[in-house]
Amino acid sequence: MNYLKHKLEECKAVAFVTYKEWSAYRTHSLVSVFVGPVYFIVQYFIWTAVYGGSGTLGGMELEQTICYFGVSALIGYLTMDFADWNLQMLVRTGKFLTFTLRPMHHRFFALSQKIGHRVLGFFFEFLPCFLIFLFAFRIDIIPKEMLWTVISVALAFLMNFYVNYCLGMTAFYLVQAGGVRVVYQLLAQIFSGALIPLSFFPAVVQKIMMFLPFQYTNYITAMVWTGNNSIGEMGLTIPQAVLYQTVAVIITGLLSEVLYRTSIKRFTAVGA
């Protein structure tokens, strides 16, 4: 019990410092508020043209698709992560050495940083964009199942972090790991459902995606948020989808620990 309390205090301290640090650059967050609405407007015109008066596509009506992209933009504000870039920079410059000498596991430190950073994003990015969607665009953006949505967002938050942290650890093996990051971001944009809902993909692709991390960072959460009770080719209910997401997060978290223990042996602190 004391150990858990101590870890929570550590997390709170790091998150608060990160919040204070990034709040000095909150105008950057305010600028990103315009990105969400612009992204949504573009998607609105694209998908209105794609539907062209059709009733449903991929099992979704036009109104559902429009709402999906509004929710997807909001999820991005809540789960955005930079753990891969940050870890690669620390390894490349040799500054990761300081973390090997600290009693706190670097992954826990990075997660605490992300919490502080996204708390700031919640106030300066998520809330303004949420209000714009709700009152200016009049989208039915209120979660249909609030409890399941909160759980799914938290899981997407963790999944995004663990996957990016695993990517960051490629820096222990490669001189320049930026290419890996770019390739993953491209694949994630396509297969996370950020550009196209996965229900529009062939059934075989949807089934394959169940075994990959992409959809658990966005698509599943967006479908839970919009109250869709028949998710994907498998027709998952909301509790089933969240269960799949939970299992995926646990597996990815364990994988990140295995990779960390293997990768840390290769660190030579070059550049420190």
Coordinates of N, CA and C in Angstrom, one line a residue, residues 8-237:
L8 N 2.3 6.8 -6.8 CA 1.4 7.8 -7.2 C 1.9 9.2 -6.9
E9 N 2.6 9.4 -5.8 CA 3.2 10.7 -5.5 C 4.3 11.0 -6.5
E10 N 5.1 10.0 -6.9 CA 6.1 10.3 -7.9 C 5.5 10.7 -9.2
C11 N 4.4 9.9 -9.6 CA 3.7 10.2 -10.9 C 3.1 11.6 -10.8
K12 N 2.5 12.0 -9.7 CA 1.9 13.3 -9.6 C 2.9 14.4 -9.7
A13 N 4.1 14.2 -9.1 CA 5.2 15.2 -9.1 C 5.7 15.4 -10.5
V14 N 6.0 14.3 -11.2 CA 6.5 14.5 -12.6 C 5.5 15.1 -13.5
A15 N 4.2 14.6 -13.3 CA 3.1 15.2 -14.2 C 2.9 16.7 -13.9
F16 N 3.0 17.1 -12.7 CA 2.8 18.5 -12.4 C 4.0 19.4 -13.0
V17 N 5.2 18.9 -12.8 CA 6.3 19.6 -13.4 C 6.2 19.7 -14.9
T18 N 5.8 18.6 -15.5 CA 5.6 18.6 -17.0 C 4.5 19.6 -17.4
Y19 N 3.4 19.6 -16.6 CA 2.3 20.5 -16.9 C 2.8 22.0 -16.8
K20 N 3.5 22.3 -15.8 CA 4.0 23.6 -15.6 C 5.0 24.0 -16.7
E21 N 5.8 23.1 -17.1 CA 6.8 23.3 -18.1 C 6.1 23.6 -19.5
W22 N 5.2 22.8 -19.9 CA 4.5 22.9 -21.1 C 3.5 24.1 -21.1
S23 N 3.0 24.5 -20.0 CA 2.1 25.6 -19.9 C 2.7 26.9 -20.3
A24 N 4.0 26.9 -20.3 CA 4.7 28.1 -20.8 C 4.6 28.2 -22.3
Y25 N 4.3 27.1 -22.9 CA 4.1 27.1 -24.4 C 2.7 26.8 -24.8
R26 N 1.7 27.2 -23.9 CA 0.3 26.9 -24.1 C -0.3 27.5 -25.4
T27 N 0.4 28.5 -26.0 CA -0.1 29.1 -27.2 C 0.0 28.0 -28.3
H28 N 1.0 27.1 -28.2 CA 1.2 26.0 -29.2 C -0.1 25.1 -29.1
S29 N -0.6 24.9 -27.9 CA -1.8 24.1 -27.7 C -3.0 24.8 -28.3
L30 N -3.1 26.1 -28.1 CA -4.2 26.9 -28.6 C -4.2 26.9 -30.2
V31 N -3.0 26.9 -30.8 CA -3.0 26.8 -32.2 C -3.5 25.5 -32.7
S32 N -3.2 24.4 -32.0 CA -3.7 23.1 -32.4 C -5.2 23.0 -32.3
V33 N -5.9 23.9 -31.6 CA -7.3 23.9 -31.5 C -7.9 24.1 -32.9
F34 N -7.3 24.8 -33.7 CA -7.8 25.0 -35.1 C -7.6 23.8 -36.0
V35 N -6.6 22.9 -35.6 CA -6.4 21.8 -36.4 C -7.6 20.8 -36.4
G36 N -8.1 20.6 -35.3 CA -9.3 19.7 -35.1 C -10.5 20.1 -36.0
P37 N -11.0 21.3 -35.8 CA -12.1 21.8 -36.7 C -11.8 21.8 -38.2
V38 N -10.6 22.2 -38.5 CA -10.2 22.2 -40.0 C -10.2 20.7 -40.5
Y39 N -9.6 19.8 -39.7 CA -9.6 18.4 -40.1 C -11.0 17.9 -40.3
F40 N -11.9 18.3 -39.3 CA -13.3 17.8 -39.4 C -14.0 18.4 -40.6
I41 N -13.8 19.7 -40.9 CA -14.5 20.3 -42.1 C -14.0 19.6 -43.4
V42 N -12.7 19.3 -43.5 CA -12.2 18.6 -44.7 C -12.9 17.2 -44.8
Q43 N -13.0 16.5 -43.7 CA -13.6 15.2 -43.7 C -15.1 15.3 -44.0
Y44 N -15.7 16.3 -43.5 CA -17.2 16.5 -43.8 C -17.4 16.6 -45.3
F45 N -16.7 17.4 -46.0 CA -16.9 17.6 -47.4 C -16.5 16.3 -48.2
I46 N -15.4 15.7 -47.8 CA -15.0 14.5 -48.5 C -16.0 13.4 -48.4
W47 N -16.5 13.1 -47.1 CA -17.4 12.0 -46.9 C -18.8 12.3 -47.4
T48 N -19.2 13.6 -47.4 CA -20.5 14.0 -48.0 C -20.5 13.6 -49.5
A49 N -19.3 13.9 -50.2 CA -19.2 13.6 -51.6 C -19.1 12.1 -51.8
V50 N -18.4 11.4 -50.9 CA -18.3 9.9 -51.1 C -19.7 9.2 -50.9
Y51 N -20.5 9.7 -50.0 CA -21.8 9.1 -49.8 C -22.7 9.4 -50.9
G52 N -22.7 10.7 -51.4 CA -23.5 11.1 -52.5 C -24.9 10.7 -52.5
G53 N -25.5 10.8 -51.3 CA -26.9 10.4 -51.2 C -27.2 9.0 -50.8
S54 N -26.1 8.2 -50.7 CA -26.3 6.8 -50.4 C -26.7 6.6 -48.9
G55 N -27.5 5.6 -48.6 CA -28.0 5.4 -47.3 C -26.9 5.1 -46.3
T56 N -26.1 4.0 -46.6 CA -25.1 3.5 -45.7 C -23.9 3.1 -46.5
L57 N -22.7 3.2 -45.9 CA -21.5 2.7 -46.4 C -20.7 2.1 -45.3
G58 N -20.2 0.9 -45.5 CA -19.5 0.2 -44.4 C -20.3 0.0 -43.2
G59 N -21.6 -0.1 -43.3 CA -22.5 -0.2 -42.2 C -22.7 1.0 -41.4
M60 N -22.3 2.2 -41.9 CA -22.4 3.5 -41.2 C -23.1 4.5 -42.1
E61 N -24.1 5.2 -41.5 CA -24.8 6.3 -42.2 C -23.8 7.5 -42.2
L62 N -24.2 8.5 -43.1 CA -23.3 9.7 -43.2 C -23.2 10.4 -41.9
E63 N -24.3 10.5 -41.2 CA -24.3 11.2 -39.9 C -23.4 10.5 -38.9
Q64 N -23.4 9.2 -38.9 CA -22.5 8.4 -38.0 C -21.1 8.6 -38.4
T65 N -20.8 8.6 -39.7 CA -19.4 8.8 -40.1 C -18.9 10.2 -39.7
I66 N -19.7 11.2 -39.9 CA -19.3 12.6 -39.6 C -19.0 12.7 -38.1
C67 N -19.9 12.1 -37.3 CA -19.7 12.1 -35.8 C -18.4 11.3 -35.5
Y68 N -18.2 10.2 -36.2 CA -17.0 9.4 -35.9 C -15.7 10.2 -36.1
F69 N -15.6 11.0 -37.1 CA -14.4 11.8 -37.4 C -14.3 13.0 -36.3
G70 N -15.4 13.5 -35.9 CA -15.3 14.5 -34.8 C -14.8 13.9 -33.5
V71 N -15.3 12.7 -33.2 CA -14.8 11.9 -32.0 C -13.3 11.6 -32.2
S72 N -12.9 11.1 -33.4 CA -11.6 10.7 -33.7 C -10.6 11.9 -33.4
A73 N -11.0 13.1 -33.8 CA -10.1 14.2 -33.6 C -10.0 14.5 -32.1
L74 N -11.1 14.3 -31.3 CA -11.0 14.6 -29.9 C -10.1 13.5 -29.2
I75 N -10.2 12.3 -29.6 CA -9.4 11.2 -29.0 C -7.9 11.5 -29.3
G76 N -7.6 12.1 -30.4 CA -6.2 12.4 -30.7 C -5.7 13.4 -29.7
Y77 N -6.5 14.4 -29.3 CA -6.1 15.3 -28.3 C -5.8 14.7 -26.9
L78 N -6.6 13.6 -26.6 CA -6.5 13.0 -25.3 C -5.3 12.0 -25.2
T79 N -5.0 11.4 -26.4 CA -4.0 10.3 -26.4 C -2.7 10.6 -27.0
M80 N -2.5 11.8 -27.6 CA -1.3 12.2 -28.3 C -0.1 11.9 -27.5
D81 N 1.0 11.3 -28.1 CA 2.1 10.8 -27.4 C 3.4 11.2 -28.1
F82 N 4.5 11.4 -27.4 CA 5.8 11.7 -27.9 C 6.9 10.9 -27.3
A83 N 6.5 9.8 -26.7 CA 7.5 8.9 -26.0 C 8.5 8.4 -26.9
D84 N 8.2 8.0 -28.1 CA 9.1 7.5 -29.1 C 10.2 8.5 -29.4
W85 N 9.8 9.7 -29.8 CA 10.7 10.7 -30.2 C 11.6 11.1 -29.0
N86 N 11.0 11.2 -27.8 CA 11.8 11.6 -26.7 C 12.8 10.6 -26.3
L87 N 12.5 9.3 -26.3 CA 13.4 8.2 -26.0 C 14.5 8.1 -27.0
Q88 N 14.2 8.2 -28.3 CA 15.2 8.2 -29.3 C 16.2 9.3 -29.1
M89 N 15.7 10.5 -28.8 CA 16.6 11.6 -28.6 C 17.5 11.4 -27.4
L90 N 17.0 10.9 -26.3 CA 17.8 10.6 -25.1 C 18.9 9.6 -25.4
V91 N 18.6 8.5 -26.2 CA 19.5 7.5 -26.5 C 20.6 8.0 -27.4
R92 N 20.2 8.7 -28.4 CA 21.1 9.2 -29.5 C 22.1 10.2 -28.9
T93 N 21.7 11.0 -28.0 CA 22.6 12.0 -27.4 C 23.4 11.5 -26.2
G94 N 23.0 10.3 -25.7 CA 23.6 9.8 -24.5 C 23.1 10.2 -23.2
K95 N 22.0 11.1 -23.3 CA 21.5 11.7 -22.0 C 20.6 10.6 -21.3
F96 N 20.3 9.5 -21.9 CA 19.6 8.4 -21.3 C 20.4 7.9 -20.1
L97 N 21.7 8.1 -20.1 CA 22.6 7.7 -19.0 C 22.1 8.1 -17.6
T98 N 21.6 9.4 -17.6 CA 21.1 9.9 -16.3 C 20.0 9.1 -15.7
F99 N 19.2 8.5 -16.6 CA 18.0 7.8 -16.2 C 18.4 6.4 -15.7
T100 N 19.5 5.9 -16.2 CA 20.0 4.6 -15.7 C 20.5 4.7 -14.3
L101 N 20.8 5.9 -13.8 CA 21.3 6.1 -12.5 C 20.3 6.5 -11.5
R102 N 19.0 6.7 -12.0 CA 17.9 7.1 -11.1 C 17.2 5.9 -10.6
P103 N 16.5 6.0 -9.4 CA 15.7 4.9 -8.9 C 14.4 4.7 -9.6
M104 N 14.0 5.7 -10.4 CA 12.7 5.6 -11.1 C 12.9 5.0 -12.5
H105 N 12.1 4.0 -12.9 CA 12.1 3.4 -14.2 C 11.8 4.5 -15.2
H106 N 12.6 4.6 -16.3 CA 12.3 5.6 -17.3 C 10.9 5.5 -17.9
R107 N 10.4 4.3 -18.1 CA 9.1 4.2 -18.7 C 8.0 4.8 -17.8
F108 N 8.2 4.6 -16.5 CA 7.2 5.2 -15.6 C 7.4 6.7 -15.6
F109 N 8.6 7.2 -15.7 CA 8.8 8.7 -15.8 C 8.2 9.2 -17.1
A110 N 8.4 8.5 -18.2 CA 7.8 9.0 -19.5 C 6.3 9.0 -19.4
L111 N 5.7 8.0 -18.8 CA 4.2 7.9 -18.7 C 3.7 9.0 -17.8
S112 N 4.4 9.3 -16.8 CA 4.0 10.5 -15.9 C 4.1 11.8 -16.6
Q113 N 5.2 11.9 -17.5 CA 5.3 13.1 -18.3 C 4.1 13.2 -19.2
K114 N 3.7 12.1 -19.8 CA 2.6 12.1 -20.8 C 1.3 12.5 -20.1
I115 N 1.1 12.0 -18.9 CA -0.1 12.4 -18.1 C -0.2 13.9 -17.9
G116 N 0.9 14.5 -17.5 CA 1.0 16.0 -17.3 C 0.7 16.7 -18.6
H117 N 1.3 16.2 -19.6 CA 1.2 16.9 -20.9 C -0.2 16.8 -21.4
R118 N -0.9 15.7 -21.3 CA -2.2 15.5 -21.7 C -3.3 16.2 -20.8
V119 N -3.0 16.4 -19.6 CA -3.8 17.2 -18.7 C -3.9 18.6 -19.2
L120 N -2.7 19.1 -19.6 CA -2.7 20.4 -20.3 C -3.5 20.4 -21.6
G121 N -3.3 19.4 -22.4 CA -4.0 19.2 -23.6 C -5.5 19.2 -23.4
F122 N -5.9 18.6 -22.3 CA -7.4 18.5 -22.0 C -8.0 19.8 -21.9
F123 N -7.3 20.7 -21.2 CA -7.9 22.1 -21.0 C -7.7 23.0 -22.2
F124 N -6.6 22.9 -22.9 CA -6.3 23.9 -23.9 C -6.6 23.4 -25.3
E125 N -6.8 22.1 -25.5 CA -7.1 21.5 -26.8 C -8.4 20.8 -26.8
F126 N -8.6 19.8 -26.0 CA -9.8 19.0 -26.0 C -11.1 19.8 -25.7
L127 N -11.1 20.5 -24.6 CA -12.3 21.2 -24.2 C -12.8 22.2 -25.2
P128 N -11.8 23.1 -25.7 CA -12.3 24.1 -26.7 C -12.8 23.4 -28.0
C129 N -12.1 22.4 -28.4 CA -12.5 21.7 -29.7 C -13.9 20.9 -29.4
F130 N -14.0 20.4 -28.3 CA -15.3 19.7 -27.9 C -16.5 20.7 -28.0
L131 N -16.3 21.9 -27.4 CA -17.3 22.9 -27.4 C -17.6 23.4 -28.9
I132 N -16.6 23.5 -29.7 CA -16.8 23.9 -31.1 C -17.6 22.9 -31.8
F133 N -17.3 21.6 -31.6 CA -18.0 20.5 -32.3 C -19.5 20.5 -31.8
L134 N -19.6 20.7 -30.5 CA -21.0 20.6 -29.9 C -21.9 21.7 -30.3
F135 N -21.4 23.0 -30.2 CA -22.2 24.1 -30.4 C -22.1 24.8 -31.7
A136 N -20.9 24.8 -32.3 CA -20.8 25.5 -33.6 C -21.2 24.5 -34.8
F137 N -20.7 23.3 -34.7 CA -21.0 22.3 -35.8 C -22.2 21.5 -35.4
R138 N -22.7 21.5 -34.2 CA -23.9 20.8 -33.7 C -23.8 19.3 -34.0
I139 N -22.7 18.7 -33.6 CA -22.5 17.3 -33.7 C -22.9 16.7 -32.4
D140 N -23.5 15.5 -32.5 CA -23.9 14.8 -31.3 C -22.7 14.1 -30.7
I141 N -21.8 14.9 -30.0 CA -20.5 14.4 -29.6 C -20.5 13.9 -28.2
I142 N -21.6 13.9 -27.5 CA -21.7 13.4 -26.1 C -21.6 11.9 -26.1
P143 N -20.6 11.3 -25.4 CA -20.5 9.8 -25.3 C -21.8 9.2 -25.0
K144 N -22.2 8.1 -25.7 CA -23.4 7.4 -25.5 C -23.3 6.5 -24.2
E145 N -22.1 5.9 -24.0 CA -21.9 5.1 -22.8 C -20.7 5.7 -22.1
M146 N -21.0 6.6 -21.1 CA -19.9 7.4 -20.5 C -18.8 6.6 -19.8
L147 N -19.2 5.6 -19.0 CA -18.3 4.8 -18.3 C -17.4 4.0 -19.2
W148 N -18.0 3.3 -20.2 CA -17.2 2.5 -21.1 C -16.3 3.4 -22.0
T149 N -16.8 4.6 -22.3 CA -16.0 5.6 -23.1 C -14.7 6.0 -22.3
V150 N -14.9 6.3 -21.0 CA -13.8 6.8 -20.2 C -12.7 5.6 -20.1
I151 N -13.2 4.4 -19.9 CA -12.3 3.3 -19.8 C -11.6 3.1 -21.1
S152 N -12.3 3.1 -22.2 CA -11.7 2.9 -23.5 C -10.7 4.0 -23.9
V153 N -11.0 5.3 -23.5 CA -10.0 6.4 -23.7 C -8.8 6.1 -22.9
A154 N -8.9 5.7 -21.7 CA -7.7 5.4 -20.8 C -6.9 4.3 -21.4
L155 N -7.6 3.3 -22.0 CA -6.8 2.2 -22.6 C -6.1 2.6 -23.9
A156 N -6.8 3.5 -24.7 CA -6.2 4.0 -25.9 C -5.0 4.8 -25.5
F157 N -5.1 5.6 -24.4 CA -4.0 6.4 -23.9 C -2.8 5.5 -23.6
L158 N -3.0 4.4 -22.9 CA -1.9 3.5 -22.5 C -1.4 2.8 -23.7
M159 N -2.3 2.3 -24.6 CA -1.8 1.6 -25.8 C -0.9 2.5 -26.7
N160 N -1.3 3.7 -26.9 CA -0.5 4.7 -27.7 C 0.9 4.9 -27.1
F161 N 0.9 5.0 -25.7 CA 2.1 5.2 -25.0 C 3.0 4.0 -25.1
Y162 N 2.5 2.8 -24.8 CA 3.3 1.6 -24.9 C 3.9 1.3 -26.3
V163 N 3.1 1.5 -27.3 CA 3.5 1.2 -28.6 C 4.6 2.2 -29.0
N164 N 4.4 3.5 -28.7 CA 5.4 4.5 -29.0 C 6.7 4.2 -28.2
Y165 N 6.6 3.8 -27.0 CA 7.8 3.5 -26.2 C 8.6 2.4 -26.8
C166 N 7.8 1.3 -27.3 CA 8.5 0.2 -27.9 C 9.2 0.7 -29.2
L167 N 8.6 1.6 -29.9 CA 9.3 2.2 -31.1 C 10.5 3.0 -30.7
G168 N 10.4 3.7 -29.6 CA 11.5 4.5 -29.2 C 12.8 3.6 -28.9
M169 N 12.5 2.4 -28.4 CA 13.6 1.5 -28.0 C 14.4 1.0 -29.2
T170 N 13.9 1.2 -30.4 CA 14.7 0.8 -31.6 C 15.9 1.7 -31.7
A171 N 16.0 2.8 -31.0 CA 17.2 3.6 -31.0 C 18.4 2.9 -30.3
F172 N 18.1 1.9 -29.5 CA 19.2 1.2 -28.9 C 19.9 0.3 -29.9
Y173 N 19.2 0.0 -31.0 CA 19.7 -0.9 -32.0 C 20.2 -0.2 -33.3
L174 N 19.5 0.9 -33.6 CA 19.8 1.7 -34.9 C 20.4 3.0 -34.6
V175 N 21.3 3.4 -35.5 CA 22.0 4.7 -35.3 C 21.0 5.8 -35.5
Q176 N 20.1 5.7 -36.4 CA 19.0 6.7 -36.7 C 17.7 5.9 -36.8
A177 N 16.9 6.1 -35.8 CA 15.6 5.3 -35.7 C 14.4 6.2 -36.2
G178 N 14.7 7.3 -36.7 CA 13.6 8.2 -37.2 C 12.7 7.6 -38.3
G179 N 13.4 6.8 -39.1 CA 12.7 6.2 -40.2 C 11.6 5.2 -39.8
V180 N 11.9 4.5 -38.7 CA 11.0 3.5 -38.1 C 9.7 4.3 -37.6
R181 N 10.0 5.4 -37.0 CA 8.9 6.2 -36.5 C 8.0 6.7 -37.6
V182 N 8.6 7.2 -38.7 CA 7.8 7.7 -39.8 C 6.9 6.6 -40.4
V183 N 7.5 5.4 -40.6 CA 6.8 4.2 -41.2 C 5.6 3.9 -40.3
Y184 N 5.9 3.8 -39.0 CA 4.8 3.4 -38.1 C 3.6 4.5 -38.1
Q185 N 4.0 5.8 -38.1 CA 3.0 6.8 -38.1 C 2.1 6.7 -39.4
L186 N 2.7 6.4 -40.5 CA 2.0 6.2 -41.8 C 1.0 5.0 -41.6
L187 N 1.5 3.9 -41.1 CA 0.6 2.7 -41.0 C -0.5 3.0 -39.9
A188 N -0.1 3.7 -38.9 CA -1.1 4.0 -37.8 C -2.2 4.9 -38.4
Q189 N -1.9 5.9 -39.2 CA -2.9 6.8 -39.8 C -3.9 6.0 -40.6
I190 N -3.4 5.0 -41.3 CA -4.3 4.2 -42.1 C -5.1 3.2 -41.3
F191 N -4.4 2.4 -40.5 CA -5.0 1.2 -39.9 C -5.6 1.5 -38.4
S192 N -5.4 2.7 -37.9 CA -6.0 3.0 -36.6 C -7.4 3.5 -36.8
G193 N -7.8 3.8 -38.1 CA -9.1 4.4 -38.3 C -9.2 5.9 -38.3
A194 N -8.0 6.5 -38.3 CA -7.9 8.0 -38.2 C -8.3 8.6 -39.6
L195 N -8.0 7.9 -40.7 CA -8.3 8.4 -42.0 C -9.6 7.8 -42.6
I196 N -9.7 6.5 -42.3 CA -10.9 5.7 -42.8 C -11.4 4.8 -41.7
P197 N -12.6 4.8 -41.4 CA -13.1 3.8 -40.4 C -12.8 2.4 -40.8
L198 N -12.4 1.6 -39.9 CA -12.0 0.2 -40.3 C -13.1 -0.6 -40.9
S199 N -14.3 -0.2 -40.6 CA -15.5 -0.9 -41.1 C -15.6 -0.8 -42.6
F200 N -14.9 0.1 -43.2 CA -14.8 0.2 -44.7 C -13.8 -0.7 -45.3
F201 N -13.0 -1.3 -44.5 CA -12.0 -2.3 -45.1 C -12.6 -3.6 -45.3
P202 N -11.9 -4.5 -46.1 CA -12.4 -5.8 -46.3 C -12.4 -6.6 -45.0
A203 N -13.3 -7.6 -45.0 CA -13.4 -8.4 -43.7 C -12.1 -9.0 -43.3
V204 N -11.3 -9.5 -44.2 CA -10.0 -10.2 -43.8 C -9.1 -9.2 -43.2
V205 N -9.1 -7.9 -43.7 CA -8.2 -6.9 -43.1 C -8.7 -6.6 -41.7
Q206 N -10.0 -6.5 -41.5 CA -10.5 -6.1 -40.2 C -10.1 -7.2 -39.2
K207 N -10.1 -8.5 -39.6 CA -9.8 -9.6 -38.7 C -8.3 -9.6 -38.4
I208 N -7.5 -9.2 -39.3 CA -6.0 -9.1 -39.1 C -5.7 -8.0 -38.1
M209 N -6.5 -6.9 -38.2 CA -6.2 -5.8 -37.4 C -6.5 -6.1 -35.9
M210 N -7.3 -7.1 -35.6 CA -7.6 -7.5 -34.2 C -6.3 -7.9 -33.5
F211 N -5.3 -8.4 -34.3 CA -4.0 -8.9 -33.7 C -2.9 -7.8 -33.8
L212 N -3.2 -6.6 -34.2 CA -2.2 -5.6 -34.3 C -2.7 -4.4 -33.4
P213 N -1.8 -3.5 -33.1 CA -2.1 -2.5 -32.1 C -2.9 -1.3 -32.6
F214 N -2.9 -1.1 -33.9 CA -3.4 0.1 -34.5 C -4.8 0.5 -34.1
Q215 N -5.8 -0.4 -34.2 CA -7.2 0.0 -34.0 C -7.5 0.3 -32.5
Y216 N -6.6 -0.2 -31.6 CA -6.8 0.0 -30.2 C -6.4 1.3 -29.7
T217 N -5.8 2.1 -30.6 CA -5.4 3.5 -30.2 C -6.5 4.5 -30.7
N218 N -7.4 4.1 -31.6 CA -8.4 5.1 -32.0 C -9.7 4.5 -32.4
Y219 N -9.8 3.5 -33.3 CA -11.0 3.0 -33.9 C -12.0 2.4 -32.8
I220 N -11.4 1.5 -32.0 CA -12.3 0.9 -31.0 C -12.9 2.0 -30.1
T221 N -12.0 2.9 -29.7 CA -12.5 3.9 -28.7 C -13.5 4.8 -29.4
A222 N -13.3 5.2 -30.7 CA -14.3 6.0 -31.4 C -15.6 5.3 -31.5
M223 N -15.6 4.0 -31.8 CA -16.9 3.3 -31.9 C -17.6 3.2 -30.6
V224 N -16.8 3.0 -29.5 CA -17.4 2.9 -28.1 C -18.0 4.3 -27.8
W225 N -17.3 5.3 -28.1 CA -17.7 6.7 -27.8 C -19.0 7.0 -28.5
T226 N -19.2 6.6 -29.8 CA -20.4 6.9 -30.5 C -21.5 5.9 -30.3
G227 N -21.2 4.9 -29.4 CA -22.3 4.0 -28.9 C -22.6 2.9 -29.9
N228 N -21.7 2.6 -30.8 CA -21.9 1.5 -31.8 C -21.8 0.2 -31.1
N229 N -22.9 -0.6 -31.1 CA -22.9 -1.9 -30.3 C -22.7 -3.1 -31.2
S230 N -22.2 -2.9 -32.4 CA -21.8 -3.9 -33.3 C -20.5 -3.5 -34.0
I231 N -19.4 -3.7 -33.4 CA -18.1 -3.1 -33.8 C -17.4 -4.0 -34.7
G232 N -17.0 -3.5 -35.9 CA -16.2 -4.3 -36.8 C -16.8 -5.5 -37.4
E233 N -16.0 -6.3 -38.2 CA -16.5 -7.5 -38.9 C -17.0 -8.5 -37.9
M234 N -16.4 -8.5 -36.7 CA -16.8 -9.5 -35.7 C -18.1 -9.1 -34.9
G235 N -18.6 -7.9 -35.1 CA -19.8 -7.5 -34.5 C -19.7 -7.4 -33.0
L236 N -18.6 -6.9 -32.5 CA -18.3 -6.9 -31.0 C -19.3 -5.9 -30.3
T237 N -19.8 -6.3 -29.2 CA -20.5 -5.4 -28.3 C -19.5 -4.4 -27.7

